[in-house]
PDB file of C-alpha atoms and ligand atoms in Angstrom:
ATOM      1  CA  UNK F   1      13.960   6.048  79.067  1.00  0.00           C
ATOM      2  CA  UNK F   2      10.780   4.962  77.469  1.00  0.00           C
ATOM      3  CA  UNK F   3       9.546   1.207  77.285  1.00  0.00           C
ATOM      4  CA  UNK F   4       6.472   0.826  75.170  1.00  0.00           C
ATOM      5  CA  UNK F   5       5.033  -2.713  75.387  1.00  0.00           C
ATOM      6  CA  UNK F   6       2.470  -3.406  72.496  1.00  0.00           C
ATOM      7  CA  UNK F   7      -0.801  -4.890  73.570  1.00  0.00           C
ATOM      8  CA  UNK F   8      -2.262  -5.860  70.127  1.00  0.00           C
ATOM      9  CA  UNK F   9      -3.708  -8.320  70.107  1.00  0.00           C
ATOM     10  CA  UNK F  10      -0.991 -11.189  68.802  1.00  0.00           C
ATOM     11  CA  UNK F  11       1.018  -9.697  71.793  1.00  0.00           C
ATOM     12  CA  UNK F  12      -1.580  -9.738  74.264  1.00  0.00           C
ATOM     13  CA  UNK F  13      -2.253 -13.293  73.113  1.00  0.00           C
ATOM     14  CA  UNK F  14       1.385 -14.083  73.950  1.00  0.00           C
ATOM     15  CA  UNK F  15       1.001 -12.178  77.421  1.00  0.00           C
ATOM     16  CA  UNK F  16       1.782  -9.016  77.088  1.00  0.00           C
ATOM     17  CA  UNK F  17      -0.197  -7.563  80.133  1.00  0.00           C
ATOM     18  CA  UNK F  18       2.011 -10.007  82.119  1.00  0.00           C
ATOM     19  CA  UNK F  19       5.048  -8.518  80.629  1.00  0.00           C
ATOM     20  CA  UNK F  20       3.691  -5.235  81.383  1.00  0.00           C
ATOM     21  CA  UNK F  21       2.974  -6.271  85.330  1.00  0.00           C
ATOM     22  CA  UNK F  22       6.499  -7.601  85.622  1.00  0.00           C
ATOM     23  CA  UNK F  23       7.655  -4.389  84.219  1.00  0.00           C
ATOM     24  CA  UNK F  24       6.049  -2.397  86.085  1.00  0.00           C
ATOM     25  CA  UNK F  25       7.120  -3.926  89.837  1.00  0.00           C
ATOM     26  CA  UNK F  26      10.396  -4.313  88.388  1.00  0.00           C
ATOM     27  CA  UNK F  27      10.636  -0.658  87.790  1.00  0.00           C
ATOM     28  CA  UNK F  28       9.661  -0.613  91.505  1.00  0.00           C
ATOM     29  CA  UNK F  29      11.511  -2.762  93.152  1.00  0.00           C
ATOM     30  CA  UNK F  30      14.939  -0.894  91.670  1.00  0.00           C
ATOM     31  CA  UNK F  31      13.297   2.101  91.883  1.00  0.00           C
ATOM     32  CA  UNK F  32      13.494   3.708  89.095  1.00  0.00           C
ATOM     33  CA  UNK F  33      10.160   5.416  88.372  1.00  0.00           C
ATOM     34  CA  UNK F  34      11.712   8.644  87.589  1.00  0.00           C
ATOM     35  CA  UNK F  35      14.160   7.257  85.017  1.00  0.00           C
ATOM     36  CA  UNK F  36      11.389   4.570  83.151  1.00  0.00           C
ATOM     37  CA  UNK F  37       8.327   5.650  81.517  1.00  0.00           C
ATOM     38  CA  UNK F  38       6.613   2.449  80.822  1.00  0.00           C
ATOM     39  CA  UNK F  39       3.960   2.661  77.863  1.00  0.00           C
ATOM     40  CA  UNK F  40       1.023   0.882  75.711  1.00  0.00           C
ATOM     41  CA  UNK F  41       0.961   0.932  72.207  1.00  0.00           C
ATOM     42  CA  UNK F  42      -1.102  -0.835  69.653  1.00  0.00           C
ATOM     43  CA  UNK F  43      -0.026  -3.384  66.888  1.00  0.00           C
ATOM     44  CA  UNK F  44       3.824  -2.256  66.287  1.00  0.00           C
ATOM     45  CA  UNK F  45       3.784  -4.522  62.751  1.00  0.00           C
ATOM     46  CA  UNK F  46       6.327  -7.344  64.025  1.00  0.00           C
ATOM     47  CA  UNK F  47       3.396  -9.543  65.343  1.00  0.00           C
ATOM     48  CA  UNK F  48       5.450 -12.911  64.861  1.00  0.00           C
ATOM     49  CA  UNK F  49       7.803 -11.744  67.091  1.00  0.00           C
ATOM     50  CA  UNK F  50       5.215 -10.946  70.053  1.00  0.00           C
ATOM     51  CA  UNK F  51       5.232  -9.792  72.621  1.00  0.00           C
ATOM     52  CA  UNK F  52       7.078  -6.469  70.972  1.00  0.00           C
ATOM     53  CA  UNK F  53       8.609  -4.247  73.752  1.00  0.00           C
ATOM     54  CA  UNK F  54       9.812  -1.357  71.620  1.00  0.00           C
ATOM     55  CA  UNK F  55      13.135   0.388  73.652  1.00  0.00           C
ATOM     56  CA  UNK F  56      15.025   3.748  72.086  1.00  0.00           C
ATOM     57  CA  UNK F  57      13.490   2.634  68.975  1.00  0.00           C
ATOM     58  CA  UNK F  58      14.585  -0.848  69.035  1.00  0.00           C
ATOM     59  CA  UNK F  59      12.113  -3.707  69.111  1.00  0.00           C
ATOM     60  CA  UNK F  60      12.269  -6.461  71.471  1.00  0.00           C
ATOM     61  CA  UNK F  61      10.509  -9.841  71.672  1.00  0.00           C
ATOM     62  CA  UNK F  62      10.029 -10.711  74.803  1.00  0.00           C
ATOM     63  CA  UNK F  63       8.233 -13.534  77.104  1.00  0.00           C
ATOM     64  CA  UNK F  64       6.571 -13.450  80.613  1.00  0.00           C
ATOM     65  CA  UNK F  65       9.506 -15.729  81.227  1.00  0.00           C
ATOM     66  CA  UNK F  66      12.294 -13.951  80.326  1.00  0.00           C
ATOM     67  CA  UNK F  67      10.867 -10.461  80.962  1.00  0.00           C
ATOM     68  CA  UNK F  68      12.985  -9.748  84.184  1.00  0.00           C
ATOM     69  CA  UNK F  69      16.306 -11.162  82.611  1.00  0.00           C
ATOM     70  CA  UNK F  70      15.415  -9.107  79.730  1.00  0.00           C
ATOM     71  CA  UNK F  71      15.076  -6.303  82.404  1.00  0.00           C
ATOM     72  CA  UNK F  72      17.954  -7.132  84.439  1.00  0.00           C
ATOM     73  CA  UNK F  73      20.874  -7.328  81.436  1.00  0.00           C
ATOM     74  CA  UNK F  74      19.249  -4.721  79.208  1.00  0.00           C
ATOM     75  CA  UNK F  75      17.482  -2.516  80.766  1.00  0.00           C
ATOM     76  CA  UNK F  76      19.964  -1.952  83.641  1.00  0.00           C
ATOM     77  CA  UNK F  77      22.711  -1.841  81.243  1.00  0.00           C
ATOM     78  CA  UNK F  78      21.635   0.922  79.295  1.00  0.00           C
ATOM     79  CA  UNK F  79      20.924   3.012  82.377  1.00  0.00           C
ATOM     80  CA  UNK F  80      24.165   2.412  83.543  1.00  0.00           C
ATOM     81  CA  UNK F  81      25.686   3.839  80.253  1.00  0.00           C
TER      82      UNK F  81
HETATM   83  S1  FES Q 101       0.163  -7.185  67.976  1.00  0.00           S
HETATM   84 FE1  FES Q 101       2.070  -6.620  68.795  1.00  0.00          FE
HETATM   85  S2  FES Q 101       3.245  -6.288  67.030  1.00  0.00           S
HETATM   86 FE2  FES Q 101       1.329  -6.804  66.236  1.00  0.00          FE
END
C-alpha cells in the first residue's frame, strides 16, 4: 500500500512533516515496512483540507492529532481486507 503525504506548503503549514514522523514510527512499531510505502508529494490541489494524505487514490485530511487514529482504524483496516 502506498501513503503519499503532501508537503506543500498549506500542508506543511498545518504539520505535515509531523504527520509524516508519526507515520513513519507507526509503520514501525506494527511493523509493517514491507506492506507501507510511505511517500512525499507536492501540492495535491485540496489545500483547504491540509494536511492531504492521499491513500489508493483517496484523499485524506488529516492532523498531527488524529494521525495515529487515522492510522489505527484506516490504515489497519484496509490491510486487514
Ligand atoms: S499544499 Fe497540500 S494540497 Fe495543497
Amino acid at each position: 500500500m502506498k501513503i503519499t503525504i503532501c508537503i506543500g506548503s498549506s500542508c506543511h503549514l498545518k504539520g505535515s512533516r509531523q504527520v509524516i514522523e508519526q507515520l513513519k514510527s507507526l509503520v514501525d512499531e506494527y511493523d509493517l515496512q514491507v506492506k507501507i510505502e510511505l511517500c512525499g508529494a507536492f501540492c495535491m490541489g485540496e489545500c483547504l483540507r491540509a494536511v492531504c494524505v492521499k491513500v489508493d487514490d483517496k484523499i485524506y485530511s488529516l492532523k498531527p492529532e488524529n494521525t495515529r487514529s487515522f492510522f489505527e482504524k484506516k490504515i489497519l483496516a484496509k490491510l486487514r481486507d
